[in-house]
């Protein structure tokens, strides 16, 4: 009699694989698979499938297996972007891979003086805060760089807009219009009407991560149309190397201030996402999308974007890496957190390029020292900061400031750091794109 075999779902397989790897950190794929099939005798799982799942969790890499993982702890995983050209932004820093737990970061290559500009960076994609997004839709700020639009003669409308398919957005210059061609066509109501319900849904739910994923997907799909294959290759390296924490993994932690949607909302969003970029609902919409997407994404990228599980991971990837005002910045996304950071992120170019960030040294930084920014409001006390970070599974912050305040708190003190420095930092976090 033939035995009944079942194929476990990705979710089941993922959970089992993570726990087995945690118990047997030195095991490779083959031994893990043997163990897995021994414990789940009815399962059929190919070595390739298991390997893919372990890789996507960052538990093994392509060349060699990680020697160990800290079991039972879930934290964001990230990879290095191969051949990322840092010099494009700055000759003062380099990328360093610390370890599995901490991932990557940036360190100073030479001494950086307090107040010095370390680099400036335009966003890879921008999903601006909703206030600004609304202003884009009212054509009051540039649809590409979010700079406020005055009466300048340089301003241009979306050229695809017609009286029957009206796209309301405007760009501050032809340069912005041309740069926006990397993403706008597929998020333009006139050019890809199938994207409108997705963006409206993101707006209604105040879901920046979903909007960011729509922007990223548009960029990748449009890259694939170019004759220059490197565009897609390079962009995909950047996206797939971003630190990631799946939505399900995050759901196991604390919700981020109650602002994250629930599972039925994820499902609905996924449907709209597929309609927007993969298979639109109506033949008319399909025809419009097909006008842009003549070449499909390579299967490995398609498979890493559109299945539900991957979609959730994509959302987690966006939420985790967006800068406070909604931009996703390639080099900035390498920075780790410290509650008393040595680098601040500023939006200086408010009149010409609002979405551009400038990274400034807050104090002297020595060669080899890691550059750090704060992910949370530094004005909160140690418990508040750790709670916020905990919601993102960053683990308990053990920075110098946290350890000191922990001691003071235990000793019954106030642990207050409300000095001039902290006030400045607080102001800076609120300043910038439209928030004051
Ligand atoms: Zn602009
Ligand atoms: Zn448009
Ligand atoms: Zn800390």
Short mmCIF file of C-alpha atoms and ligand atoms in Angstrom, two decimals:
data_model
loop_
_atom_site.label_atom_id
_atom_site.label_comp_id
_atom_site.label_asym_id
_atom_site.label_seq_id
_atom_site.Cartn_x
_atom_site.Cartn_y
_atom_site.Cartn_z
CA UNK A 1 0.00 0.00 0.00
CA UNK A 2 1.33 3.40 -0.96
CA UNK A 3 1.73 5.74 1.95
CA UNK A 4 -0.14 9.03 1.90
CA UNK A 5 2.16 11.96 1.47
CA UNK A 6 1.37 15.62 1.87
CA UNK A 7 3.12 18.76 0.79
CA UNK A 8 3.33 21.16 3.72
CA UNK A 9 2.43 24.80 3.13
CA UNK A 10 5.21 27.37 3.03
CA UNK A 11 4.06 28.60 6.42
CA UNK A 12 4.27 25.15 8.02
CA UNK A 13 7.57 24.38 6.39
CA UNK A 14 9.03 27.74 7.35
CA UNK A 15 8.04 27.38 11.02
CA UNK A 16 9.37 23.81 11.22
CA UNK A 17 12.58 24.65 9.39
CA UNK A 18 13.28 27.62 11.66
CA UNK A 19 12.81 25.57 14.78
CA UNK A 20 14.91 22.63 13.52
CA UNK A 21 17.71 24.95 12.47
CA UNK A 22 17.52 26.63 15.86
CA UNK A 23 17.96 23.28 17.61
CA UNK A 24 20.67 22.13 15.22
CA UNK A 25 22.55 25.22 14.18
CA UNK A 26 25.44 23.30 12.64
CA UNK A 27 23.25 21.20 10.33
CA UNK A 28 23.30 21.81 6.59
CA UNK A 29 20.31 21.56 4.28
CA UNK A 30 20.65 17.83 3.65
CA UNK A 31 20.82 16.86 7.33
CA UNK A 32 18.00 19.25 8.21
CA UNK A 33 15.84 17.72 5.51
CA UNK A 34 16.55 14.21 6.78
CA UNK A 35 15.59 15.28 10.29
CA UNK A 36 12.52 17.11 9.03
CA UNK A 37 11.25 14.06 7.15
CA UNK A 38 11.99 11.84 10.09
CA UNK A 39 9.83 14.00 12.35
CA UNK A 40 7.13 14.55 9.73
CA UNK A 41 7.02 11.21 7.99
CA UNK A 42 4.08 12.09 5.73
CA UNK A 43 5.73 15.19 4.23
CA UNK A 44 7.31 15.51 0.82
CA UNK A 45 9.81 18.34 0.73
CA UNK A 46 12.54 18.74 -1.83
CA UNK A 47 15.99 19.83 -0.76
CA UNK A 48 15.70 22.81 -3.12
CA UNK A 49 12.51 24.03 -1.50
CA UNK A 50 13.90 23.70 2.01
CA UNK A 51 17.07 25.45 0.95
CA UNK A 52 15.09 28.33 -0.52
CA UNK A 53 13.13 28.79 2.69
CA UNK A 54 16.23 28.65 4.88
CA UNK A 55 17.90 31.17 2.61
CA UNK A 56 14.94 33.52 2.61
CA UNK A 57 15.09 33.45 6.42
CA UNK A 58 18.76 34.27 6.30
CA UNK A 59 19.54 31.00 8.10
CA UNK A 60 21.96 29.88 5.44
CA UNK A 61 23.59 31.83 2.67
CA UNK A 62 24.54 30.75 -0.79
CA UNK A 63 28.19 30.02 -0.17
CA UNK A 64 28.27 28.58 3.31
CA UNK A 65 26.04 27.91 6.24
CA UNK A 66 26.00 30.22 9.18
CA UNK A 67 27.71 28.51 12.06
CA UNK A 68 24.95 29.24 14.51
CA UNK A 69 21.82 31.20 15.14
CA UNK A 70 20.36 32.31 18.39
CA UNK A 71 17.34 30.07 18.57
CA UNK A 72 13.89 31.22 19.65
CA UNK A 73 14.77 34.82 18.96
CA UNK A 74 13.28 36.45 15.90
CA UNK A 75 14.93 39.55 14.59
CA UNK A 76 15.26 41.41 11.33
CA UNK A 77 17.69 39.83 8.90
CA UNK A 78 19.58 41.64 6.23
CA UNK A 79 22.21 40.97 3.63
CA UNK A 80 24.95 42.99 2.05
CA UNK A 81 24.22 44.53 -1.31
CA UNK A 82 26.83 42.98 -3.57
CA UNK A 83 29.05 45.49 -5.32
CA UNK A 84 27.19 48.50 -3.93
CA UNK A 85 29.09 51.56 -5.04
CA UNK A 86 29.34 53.54 -1.79
CA UNK A 87 31.66 56.12 -3.36
CA UNK A 88 28.62 57.37 -5.24
CA UNK A 89 27.52 58.93 -1.97
CA UNK A 90 30.54 59.25 0.26
CA UNK A 91 34.20 58.36 0.54
CA UNK A 92 34.00 58.73 4.32
CA UNK A 93 32.15 55.50 5.10
CA UNK A 94 32.20 51.82 4.31
CA UNK A 95 29.74 48.98 4.79
CA UNK A 96 30.57 46.37 7.35
CA UNK A 97 28.85 43.07 8.05
CA UNK A 98 28.96 42.53 11.81
CA UNK A 99 27.23 39.24 12.47
CA UNK A 100 23.97 37.41 11.96
CA UNK A 101 22.32 39.06 14.93
CA UNK A 102 23.30 42.59 14.13
CA UNK A 103 23.57 42.37 10.37
CA UNK A 104 25.18 45.17 8.43
CA UNK A 105 26.12 48.71 9.34
CA UNK A 106 28.23 51.65 8.29
CA UNK A 107 31.59 52.59 9.79
CA UNK A 108 33.75 55.66 9.33
CA UNK A 109 36.76 55.19 7.05
CA UNK A 110 38.40 58.33 8.36
CA UNK A 111 37.86 60.90 11.04
CA UNK A 112 34.62 62.84 10.60
CA UNK A 113 34.27 66.16 12.40
CA UNK A 114 31.24 67.22 14.37
CA UNK A 115 28.83 69.09 12.08
CA UNK A 116 30.35 67.68 8.90
CA UNK A 117 28.07 66.53 6.08
CA UNK A 118 28.75 62.84 5.57
CA UNK A 119 26.60 62.36 2.50
CA UNK A 120 23.44 63.47 0.71
CA UNK A 121 21.06 60.98 -0.77
CA UNK A 122 17.91 61.01 -2.90
CA UNK A 123 15.35 58.30 -2.21
CA UNK A 124 15.33 54.99 -4.06
CA UNK A 125 11.57 55.34 -3.90
CA UNK A 126 9.36 57.74 -2.00
CA UNK A 127 6.04 57.01 -0.33
CA UNK A 128 5.65 60.40 1.30
CA UNK A 129 3.71 61.03 4.48
CA UNK A 130 0.00 61.18 3.68
CA UNK A 131 -0.25 64.91 4.15
CA UNK A 132 2.27 65.31 1.37
CA UNK A 133 0.71 62.58 -0.73
CA UNK A 134 -2.59 64.46 -0.59
CA UNK A 135 -0.81 67.62 -1.69
CA UNK A 136 0.67 65.67 -4.61
CA UNK A 137 -2.82 64.60 -5.62
CA UNK A 138 -3.94 68.23 -5.42
CA UNK A 139 -0.88 69.11 -7.57
CA UNK A 140 0.44 71.43 -4.89
CA UNK A 141 3.75 69.65 -4.41
CA UNK A 142 5.94 67.89 -6.97
CA UNK A 143 4.76 64.32 -7.59
CA UNK A 144 8.37 63.18 -7.67
CA UNK A 145 10.39 65.10 -5.08
CA UNK A 146 7.52 66.64 -3.00
CA UNK A 147 8.94 70.15 -3.28
CA UNK A 148 6.13 72.72 -2.94
CA UNK A 149 5.01 74.00 -6.35
CA UNK A 150 4.66 77.72 -6.80
CA UNK A 151 3.88 79.49 -10.03
CA UNK A 152 7.12 78.58 -11.75
CA UNK A 153 7.08 78.30 -15.53
CA UNK A 154 9.11 75.11 -15.20
CA UNK A 155 6.23 73.14 -13.75
CA UNK A 156 4.90 70.34 -15.98
CA UNK A 157 1.74 68.27 -15.82
CA UNK A 158 1.67 64.50 -16.13
CA UNK A 159 1.83 64.22 -19.93
CA UNK A 160 -0.34 61.09 -19.92
CA UNK A 161 -3.30 62.92 -18.44
CA UNK A 162 -6.30 63.40 -20.74
CA UNK A 163 -9.82 64.66 -20.17
CA UNK A 164 -11.14 61.10 -19.98
CA UNK A 165 -8.22 59.66 -18.00
CA UNK A 166 -7.26 62.50 -15.73
CA UNK A 167 -4.01 62.33 -13.72
CA UNK A 168 -3.85 65.32 -11.38
CA UNK A 169 -0.15 65.31 -10.56
CA UNK A 170 2.45 67.89 -11.57
CA UNK A 171 6.25 67.96 -11.45
CA UNK A 172 8.47 70.85 -10.40
CA UNK A 173 10.74 70.52 -13.44
CA UNK A 174 11.22 68.39 -16.55
CA UNK A 175 14.05 66.68 -14.67
CA UNK A 176 11.63 65.47 -11.99
CA UNK A 177 9.19 64.36 -14.68
CA UNK A 178 11.92 62.37 -16.36
CA UNK A 179 13.12 60.81 -13.10
CA UNK A 180 9.53 59.93 -12.22
CA UNK A 181 9.38 57.74 -15.32
CA UNK A 182 11.11 55.06 -13.21
CA UNK A 183 7.92 54.65 -11.15
CA UNK A 184 5.06 56.99 -12.02
CA UNK A 185 3.65 55.32 -15.16
CA UNK A 186 2.55 52.25 -13.21
CA UNK A 187 1.11 54.28 -10.32
CA UNK A 188 -0.55 56.81 -12.65
CA UNK A 189 -4.32 56.68 -12.85
CA UNK A 190 -4.20 57.55 -16.55
CA UNK A 191 -1.53 55.05 -17.54
CA UNK A 192 -2.25 52.14 -15.20
CA UNK A 193 -5.78 52.62 -13.82
CA UNK A 194 -5.55 49.17 -12.17
CA UNK A 195 -3.23 50.74 -9.58
CA UNK A 196 -5.80 53.27 -8.39
CA UNK A 197 -7.75 50.95 -6.03
CA UNK A 198 -4.47 49.80 -4.42
CA UNK A 199 -3.27 53.33 -3.77
CA UNK A 200 -6.70 54.40 -2.53
CA UNK A 201 -6.68 51.45 -0.15
CA UNK A 202 -3.22 52.34 1.15
CA UNK A 203 -4.38 55.92 1.65
CA UNK A 204 -7.60 54.90 3.42
CA UNK A 205 -5.64 52.69 5.83
CA UNK A 206 -2.80 55.19 6.26
CA UNK A 207 -0.51 52.36 5.24
CA UNK A 208 2.79 53.83 4.13
CA UNK A 209 4.45 50.43 3.78
CA UNK A 210 1.87 49.37 1.19
CA UNK A 211 2.34 52.54 -0.81
CA UNK A 212 6.11 52.06 -0.65
CA UNK A 213 5.78 48.49 -1.90
CA UNK A 214 3.65 49.74 -4.81
CA UNK A 215 6.37 52.25 -5.70
CA UNK A 216 9.10 49.61 -5.45
CA UNK A 217 7.17 47.13 -7.57
CA UNK A 218 6.50 49.78 -10.22
CA UNK A 219 10.20 50.56 -10.33
CA UNK A 220 11.25 46.93 -10.72
CA UNK A 221 8.64 46.24 -13.40
CA UNK A 222 9.69 49.29 -15.37
CA UNK A 223 13.37 48.39 -14.94
CA UNK A 224 12.60 45.06 -16.58
CA UNK A 225 11.43 46.88 -19.72
CA UNK A 226 14.80 48.55 -20.24
CA UNK A 227 17.37 47.19 -22.65
CA UNK A 228 19.93 47.80 -19.94
CA UNK A 229 19.63 44.65 -17.84
CA UNK A 230 21.79 46.08 -15.10
CA UNK A 231 19.00 48.45 -14.01
CA UNK A 232 16.85 45.60 -12.79
CA UNK A 233 19.77 43.60 -11.46
CA UNK A 234 21.09 46.51 -9.40
CA UNK A 235 17.68 47.55 -8.10
CA UNK A 236 16.73 44.03 -7.19
CA UNK A 237 19.98 43.64 -5.24
CA UNK A 238 19.09 46.74 -3.26
CA UNK A 239 15.51 45.70 -2.54
CA UNK A 240 16.30 42.09 -1.70
CA UNK A 241 19.13 43.07 0.63
CA UNK A 242 17.00 45.36 2.80
CA UNK A 243 16.56 44.15 6.34
CA UNK A 244 13.36 42.19 6.58
CA UNK A 245 10.95 41.00 9.18
CA UNK A 246 7.79 39.32 7.93
CA UNK A 247 4.42 40.68 8.98
CA UNK A 248 3.59 37.37 10.67
CA UNK A 249 6.83 37.51 12.59
CA UNK A 250 6.02 41.03 13.63
CA UNK A 251 2.52 40.00 14.62
CA UNK A 252 4.16 37.77 17.21
CA UNK A 253 5.64 40.87 18.77
CA UNK A 254 3.72 43.89 19.89
CA UNK A 255 1.81 45.88 17.29
CA UNK A 256 3.44 49.11 16.40
CA UNK A 257 1.25 51.59 18.24
CA UNK A 258 -1.86 49.83 16.93
CA UNK A 259 -1.23 51.36 13.52
CA UNK A 260 -0.63 48.15 11.61
CA UNK A 261 -3.60 46.64 9.80
CA UNK A 262 -4.86 43.14 10.64
CA UNK A 263 -4.84 39.93 8.61
CA UNK A 264 -8.07 40.43 6.61
CA UNK A 265 -6.68 43.81 5.58
CA UNK A 266 -3.41 42.17 4.45
CA UNK A 267 -5.40 39.73 2.29
CA UNK A 268 -7.43 42.49 0.71
CA UNK A 269 -4.27 44.50 0.06
CA UNK A 270 -2.63 41.48 -1.58
CA UNK A 271 -5.58 41.08 -3.96
CA UNK A 272 -5.40 44.72 -4.96
CA UNK A 273 -1.64 44.45 -5.36
CA UNK A 274 -1.99 41.55 -7.80
CA UNK A 275 -4.67 43.46 -9.70
CA UNK A 276 -2.48 46.55 -9.89
CA UNK A 277 0.75 44.98 -11.16
CA UNK A 278 0.24 41.38 -12.19
CA UNK A 279 -3.26 40.56 -13.39
CA UNK A 280 -5.69 43.50 -13.62
CA UNK A 281 -9.41 42.80 -13.19
CA UNK A 282 -10.78 43.98 -16.53
CA UNK A 283 -9.52 43.39 -20.09
CA UNK A 284 -9.29 47.16 -20.59
CA UNK A 285 -7.02 47.51 -17.57
CA UNK A 286 -5.00 44.50 -18.62
CA UNK A 287 -4.43 46.13 -21.99
CA UNK A 288 -3.22 49.34 -20.38
CA UNK A 289 -0.79 47.54 -18.06
CA UNK A 290 0.47 45.40 -20.96
CA UNK A 291 1.41 48.58 -22.79
CA UNK A 292 4.13 49.08 -20.17
CA UNK A 293 4.86 45.55 -19.15
CA UNK A 294 5.91 43.97 -22.42
CA UNK A 295 8.65 41.97 -20.75
CA UNK A 296 7.78 39.99 -17.63
CA UNK A 297 9.99 40.01 -14.57
CA UNK A 298 12.40 37.07 -14.42
CA UNK A 299 10.71 34.18 -12.55
CA UNK A 300 12.92 34.45 -9.45
CA UNK A 301 11.94 38.09 -8.94
CA UNK A 302 8.29 37.51 -9.80
CA UNK A 303 8.21 34.68 -7.26
CA UNK A 304 9.82 36.89 -4.65
CA UNK A 305 7.17 39.61 -5.03
CA UNK A 306 3.70 38.31 -5.80
CA UNK A 307 2.89 35.21 -3.69
CA UNK A 308 1.04 36.18 -0.50
CA UNK A 309 3.89 35.18 1.84
CA UNK A 310 6.40 37.17 -0.14
CA UNK A 311 4.04 40.11 -0.34
CA UNK A 312 3.90 40.17 3.47
CA UNK A 313 7.67 40.01 3.67
CA UNK A 314 7.85 42.83 1.16
CA UNK A 315 5.59 44.94 3.36
CA UNK A 316 7.73 44.20 6.39
CA UNK A 317 10.80 45.11 4.38
CA UNK A 318 9.31 48.49 3.46
CA UNK A 319 8.02 49.36 6.94
CA UNK A 320 11.32 48.46 8.54
CA UNK A 321 13.44 50.57 6.21
CA UNK A 322 11.40 53.67 5.48
CA UNK A 323 12.92 56.84 6.80
CA UNK A 324 10.62 58.83 9.09
CA UNK A 325 9.09 60.80 6.25
CA UNK A 326 8.45 57.89 3.90
CA UNK A 327 11.56 57.69 1.74
CA UNK A 328 13.51 54.53 1.17
CA UNK A 329 17.19 55.39 0.94
CA UNK A 330 19.75 52.83 -0.14
CA UNK A 331 22.71 53.86 1.97
CA UNK A 332 20.67 55.25 4.85
CA UNK A 333 18.95 51.86 5.21
CA UNK A 334 22.32 50.44 6.31
CA UNK A 335 22.39 52.55 9.48
CA UNK A 336 21.82 50.90 12.85
CA UNK A 337 20.11 52.35 15.88
CA UNK A 338 21.52 53.99 18.97
CA UNK A 339 19.52 56.03 21.51
CA UNK A 340 22.34 58.58 21.56
CA UNK A 341 23.22 58.61 17.86
CA UNK A 342 26.33 60.17 16.36
CA UNK A 343 24.58 60.96 13.06
CA UNK A 344 21.46 62.99 12.35
CA UNK A 345 19.23 62.87 9.28
CA UNK A 346 18.15 66.24 7.93
CA UNK A 347 15.98 67.49 5.11
CA UNK A 348 17.90 70.65 4.28
CA UNK A 349 16.97 71.20 0.66
CA UNK A 350 13.38 72.20 1.30
CA UNK A 351 13.11 74.47 -1.72
CA UNK A 352 14.75 72.35 -4.35
CA UNK A 353 14.70 68.72 -3.32
CA UNK A 354 12.65 68.16 -0.21
CA UNK A 355 12.97 64.38 -0.27
CA UNK A 356 16.78 64.56 -0.32
CA UNK A 357 18.39 63.72 3.02
CA UNK A 358 21.64 65.04 4.39
CA UNK A 359 23.51 62.95 6.95
CA UNK A 360 25.38 65.10 9.44
CA UNK A 361 27.82 64.11 12.19
CA UNK A 362 26.45 65.08 15.61
CA UNK A 363 29.89 64.79 17.16
CA UNK A 364 33.41 63.82 16.15
CA UNK A 365 33.50 60.29 14.77
CA UNK A 366 36.72 58.27 14.85
CA UNK A 367 37.91 55.97 12.03
CA UNK A 368 36.38 52.52 12.49
CA UNK A 369 33.56 53.87 14.65
CA UNK A 370 30.07 52.81 13.59
CA UNK A 371 27.65 55.45 12.37
CA UNK A 372 24.33 55.35 14.19
CA UNK A 373 20.96 57.07 13.92
CA UNK A 374 17.92 56.83 16.17
CA UNK A 375 14.85 54.89 15.01
CA UNK A 376 12.66 56.17 17.84
CA UNK A 377 11.85 59.44 19.58
CA UNK A 378 14.96 59.94 21.73
CA UNK A 379 12.94 61.98 24.19
CA UNK A 380 11.19 58.89 25.57
CA UNK A 381 12.58 57.17 28.63
CA UNK A 382 14.46 53.91 28.42
CA UNK A 383 11.31 51.78 28.79
CA UNK A 384 9.43 53.75 26.15
CA UNK A 385 12.27 53.49 23.67
CA UNK A 386 12.74 49.78 24.28
CA UNK A 387 9.01 49.18 23.83
CA UNK A 388 9.01 50.93 20.48
CA UNK A 389 12.06 49.04 19.30
CA UNK A 390 10.64 45.80 20.67
CA UNK A 391 7.63 46.19 18.41
CA UNK A 392 10.05 45.86 15.52
CA UNK A 393 11.86 42.91 17.05
CA UNK A 394 15.09 44.82 17.30
CA UNK A 395 15.64 43.21 20.66
CA UNK A 396 16.34 45.00 23.92
CA UNK A 397 18.46 48.05 23.20
CA UNK A 398 21.75 47.74 25.03
CA UNK A 399 23.26 51.02 23.93
CA UNK A 400 25.35 52.96 26.41
CA UNK A 401 22.55 55.39 27.14
CA UNK A 402 20.02 52.61 27.77
CA UNK A 403 22.36 50.77 30.13
CA UNK A 404 23.06 53.94 32.08
CA UNK A 405 19.39 54.87 32.36
CA UNK A 406 18.51 51.32 33.36
CA UNK A 407 20.95 51.61 36.24
CA UNK A 408 19.60 55.00 37.31
CA UNK A 409 16.02 53.70 37.14
CA UNK A 410 16.87 50.70 39.27
CA UNK A 411 18.49 53.03 41.77
CA UNK A 412 15.19 54.94 41.90
CA UNK A 413 16.36 57.94 39.93
CA UNK A 414 14.60 59.71 37.11
CA UNK A 415 16.90 58.70 34.28
CA UNK A 416 16.19 61.96 32.54
CA UNK A 417 18.34 62.98 29.61
CA UNK A 418 16.33 66.06 28.70
CA UNK A 419 19.25 68.27 27.90
CA UNK A 420 19.88 70.63 25.04
CA UNK A 421 21.22 67.86 22.87
CA UNK A 422 18.11 65.73 23.19
CA UNK A 423 15.82 68.67 22.56
CA UNK A 424 17.65 69.35 19.32
CA UNK A 425 17.30 65.74 18.26
CA UNK A 426 13.60 65.76 19.03
CA UNK A 427 13.09 68.91 16.97
CA UNK A 428 15.02 67.36 14.14
CA UNK A 429 12.82 64.28 14.07
CA UNK A 430 9.74 66.45 13.80
CA UNK A 431 11.25 68.85 11.28
CA UNK A 432 11.62 68.17 7.62
CA UNK A 433 8.87 67.05 5.31
CA UNK A 434 5.81 68.99 6.35
CA UNK A 435 5.88 68.13 10.05
CA UNK A 436 6.79 70.77 12.54
ZN1 LIG B 1 10.39 67.79 -8.20
ZN1 LIG B 2 0.25 60.50 -14.28
ZN1 LIG B 3 19.28 52.41 23.60
#
